[in-house]
Amino acid sequence: MSDTPPDRLSVNPKSPHFDEPTLMRGIGIRFKGVQRRDVEEYSISEGWIKVQVGKKMDRKGNPLTLTLNGPVEAWFESPAVDAEGAEHDAAKGEDEAATPDAE
């Protein structure tokens, strides 16, 4: 897995931008300098997020969303896990992760 989140991601399983493994890893979103936890969908390159409007639903039962424009930053909240189950953190170098701390 890459340490860069996708350019566009949605939490709606019906969306073509839905990616469950990426969502399970956890995505953090900062919009206009403020961390948001209520984002339904985002696009970094187009500079927008979609947030739910209260508890209102449309006629098909989907939550009503409002599109907000501005600078969007995204990051993973947990490190990548490879096929063997070992975690990889981008902040650590390979040499640092391979050698234990000597005391």
PDB file of C-alpha atoms in Angstrom:
ATOM      1  CA  MET A   1       0.000   0.000   0.000  1.00  0.00           C
ATOM      2  CA  SER A   2       1.071   3.536  -0.632  1.00  0.00           C
ATOM      3  CA  ASP A   3       1.559   6.104   2.138  1.00  0.00           C
ATOM      4  CA  THR A   4      -0.297   8.718   0.081  1.00  0.00           C
ATOM      5  CA  PRO A   5      -4.099   8.738   0.414  1.00  0.00           C
ATOM      6  CA  PRO A   6      -6.145   8.635  -2.808  1.00  0.00           C
ATOM      7  CA  ASP A   7      -7.012  11.937  -4.502  1.00  0.00           C
ATOM      8  CA  ARG A   8     -10.728  11.197  -4.137  1.00  0.00           C
ATOM      9  CA  LEU A   9     -12.479   8.924  -1.660  1.00  0.00           C
ATOM     10  CA  SER A  10     -16.071   8.309  -0.529  1.00  0.00           C
ATOM     11  CA  VAL A  11     -17.583   6.502   2.460  1.00  0.00           C
ATOM     12  CA  ASN A  12     -20.707   5.561   0.440  1.00  0.00           C
ATOM     13  CA  PRO A  13     -20.457   1.912  -0.768  1.00  0.00           C
ATOM     14  CA  LYS A  14     -22.511   2.798  -3.888  1.00  0.00           C
ATOM     15  CA  SER A  15     -19.933   5.367  -5.029  1.00  0.00           C
ATOM     16  CA  PRO A  16     -17.262   4.473  -7.632  1.00  0.00           C
ATOM     17  CA  HIS A  17     -14.742   6.203  -5.299  1.00  0.00           C
ATOM     18  CA  PHE A  18     -15.442   3.839  -2.373  1.00  0.00           C
ATOM     19  CA  ASP A  19     -12.399   1.787  -1.223  1.00  0.00           C
ATOM     20  CA  GLU A  20     -12.976  -0.267   1.926  1.00  0.00           C
ATOM     21  CA  PRO A  21      -9.323  -1.276   2.631  1.00  0.00           C
ATOM     22  CA  THR A  22      -8.288   2.380   2.463  1.00  0.00           C
ATOM     23  CA  LEU A  23     -11.129   3.444   4.769  1.00  0.00           C
ATOM     24  CA  MET A  24     -10.278   0.668   7.256  1.00  0.00           C
ATOM     25  CA  ARG A  25      -6.797   2.143   7.543  1.00  0.00           C
ATOM     26  CA  GLY A  26      -8.287   5.482   8.595  1.00  0.00           C
ATOM     27  CA  ILE A  27      -8.143   8.806   6.763  1.00  0.00           C
ATOM     28  CA  GLY A  28      -7.642  12.163   8.437  1.00  0.00           C
ATOM     29  CA  ILE A  29      -8.976  15.270   6.673  1.00  0.00           C
ATOM     30  CA  ARG A  30      -7.985  18.878   7.237  1.00  0.00           C
ATOM     31  CA  PHE A  31     -10.209  21.415   5.461  1.00  0.00           C
ATOM     32  CA  LYS A  32      -9.249  25.109   5.539  1.00  0.00           C
ATOM     33  CA  GLY A  33      -6.822  24.362   8.385  1.00  0.00           C
ATOM     34  CA  VAL A  34      -9.427  22.613  10.585  1.00  0.00           C
ATOM     35  CA  GLN A  35      -9.501  18.850  11.138  1.00  0.00           C
ATOM     36  CA  ARG A  36     -12.895  17.418  10.150  1.00  0.00           C
ATOM     37  CA  ARG A  37     -14.431  14.098  11.201  1.00  0.00           C
ATOM     38  CA  ASP A  38     -17.762  14.467   9.344  1.00  0.00           C
ATOM     39  CA  VAL A  39     -16.542  14.188   5.732  1.00  0.00           C
ATOM     40  CA  GLU A  40     -18.611  11.904   3.464  1.00  0.00           C
ATOM     41  CA  GLU A  41     -16.437  12.386   0.342  1.00  0.00           C
ATOM     42  CA  TYR A  42     -13.439  14.497  -0.627  1.00  0.00           C
ATOM     43  CA  SER A  43     -11.333  15.484  -3.628  1.00  0.00           C
ATOM     44  CA  ILE A  44      -7.877  16.947  -3.020  1.00  0.00           C
ATOM     45  CA  SER A  45      -7.188  18.013  -6.630  1.00  0.00           C
ATOM     46  CA  GLU A  46     -10.583  19.693  -7.078  1.00  0.00           C
ATOM     47  CA  GLY A  47     -10.494  21.229  -3.571  1.00  0.00           C
ATOM     48  CA  TRP A  48     -13.838  20.189  -2.053  1.00  0.00           C
ATOM     49  CA  ILE A  49     -15.419  18.027   0.621  1.00  0.00           C
ATOM     50  CA  LYS A  50     -18.975  16.778   1.082  1.00  0.00           C
ATOM     51  CA  VAL A  51     -20.501  16.812   4.563  1.00  0.00           C
ATOM     52  CA  GLN A  52     -23.862  15.538   5.760  1.00  0.00           C
ATOM     53  CA  VAL A  53     -26.563  18.151   6.470  1.00  0.00           C
ATOM     54  CA  GLY A  54     -27.900  17.177   9.896  1.00  0.00           C
ATOM     55  CA  LYS A  55     -30.051  14.051   9.833  1.00  0.00           C
ATOM     56  CA  LYS A  56     -31.924  14.961   6.644  1.00  0.00           C
ATOM     57  CA  MET A  57     -32.362  12.299   3.964  1.00  0.00           C
ATOM     58  CA  ASP A  58     -33.198  12.530   0.276  1.00  0.00           C
ATOM     59  CA  ARG A  59     -36.114  10.617  -1.260  1.00  0.00           C
ATOM     60  CA  LYS A  60     -33.915   7.557  -1.831  1.00  0.00           C
ATOM     61  CA  GLY A  61     -32.842   7.385   1.823  1.00  0.00           C
ATOM     62  CA  ASN A  62     -29.334   8.755   1.302  1.00  0.00           C
ATOM     63  CA  PRO A  63     -28.074  11.525   3.577  1.00  0.00           C
ATOM     64  CA  LEU A  64     -28.268  15.040   2.140  1.00  0.00           C
ATOM     65  CA  THR A  65     -24.797  16.459   1.629  1.00  0.00           C
ATOM     66  CA  LEU A  66     -23.382  19.929   1.230  1.00  0.00           C
ATOM     67  CA  THR A  67     -20.279  20.570  -0.907  1.00  0.00           C
ATOM     68  CA  LEU A  68     -17.731  22.945   0.619  1.00  0.00           C
ATOM     69  CA  ASN A  69     -14.870  24.380  -1.461  1.00  0.00           C
ATOM     70  CA  GLY A  70     -11.385  25.105  -0.140  1.00  0.00           C
ATOM     71  CA  PRO A  71      -7.946  23.566   0.431  1.00  0.00           C
ATOM     72  CA  VAL A  72      -8.097  19.876   1.428  1.00  0.00           C
ATOM     73  CA  GLU A  73      -5.323  17.852   3.084  1.00  0.00           C
ATOM     74  CA  ALA A  74      -5.571  14.098   3.686  1.00  0.00           C
ATOM     75  CA  TRP A  75      -3.378  11.614   5.547  1.00  0.00           C
ATOM     76  CA  PHE A  76      -3.513   8.040   6.797  1.00  0.00           C
ATOM     77  CA  GLU A  77      -4.173   7.666  10.528  1.00  0.00           C
ATOM     78  CA  SER A  78      -2.493   4.246  10.795  1.00  0.00           C
ATOM     79  CA  PRO A  79       0.575   2.767   9.090  1.00  0.00           C
ATOM     80  CA  ALA A  80       0.344   0.355   6.171  1.00  0.00           C
ATOM     81  CA  VAL A  81       0.212  -3.392   6.878  1.00  0.00           C
ATOM     82  CA  ASP A  82       1.858  -5.783   4.406  1.00  0.00           C
ATOM     83  CA  ALA A  83       0.798  -9.346   3.545  1.00  0.00           C
ATOM     84  CA  GLU A  84       2.729 -10.814   6.508  1.00  0.00           C
ATOM     85  CA  GLY A  85       0.961  -8.483   8.955  1.00  0.00           C
ATOM     86  CA  ALA A  86       3.992  -6.292   9.655  1.00  0.00           C
ATOM     87  CA  GLU A  87       3.329  -2.570   9.948  1.00  0.00           C
ATOM     88  CA  HIS A  88       5.342  -0.083   7.914  1.00  0.00           C
ATOM     89  CA  ASP A  89       5.643   3.528   9.033  1.00  0.00           C
ATOM     90  CA  ALA A  90       6.788   6.074   6.446  1.00  0.00           C
ATOM     91  CA  ALA A  91       8.364   8.234   9.173  1.00  0.00           C
ATOM     92  CA  LYS A  92      10.882   5.487  10.050  1.00  0.00           C
ATOM     93  CA  GLY A  93      13.698   4.637   7.701  1.00  0.00           C
ATOM     94  CA  GLU A  94      14.398   1.035   6.754  1.00  0.00           C
ATOM     95  CA  ASP A  95      17.723   1.031   8.684  1.00  0.00           C
ATOM     96  CA  GLU A  96      16.078   2.461  11.790  1.00  0.00           C
ATOM     97  CA  ALA A  97      13.246  -0.086  11.721  1.00  0.00           C
ATOM     98  CA  ALA A  98      15.642  -3.032  11.156  1.00  0.00           C
ATOM     99  CA  THR A  99      18.020  -2.320  14.075  1.00  0.00           C
ATOM    100  CA  PRO A 100      16.820  -2.520  17.689  1.00  0.00           C
ATOM    101  CA  ASP A 101      17.691   0.266  20.130  1.00  0.00           C
ATOM    102  CA  ALA A 102      20.828  -0.512  22.126  1.00  0.00           C
ATOM    103  CA  GLU A 103      20.907   0.599  25.740  1.00  0.00           C
TER     104      GLU A 103
END
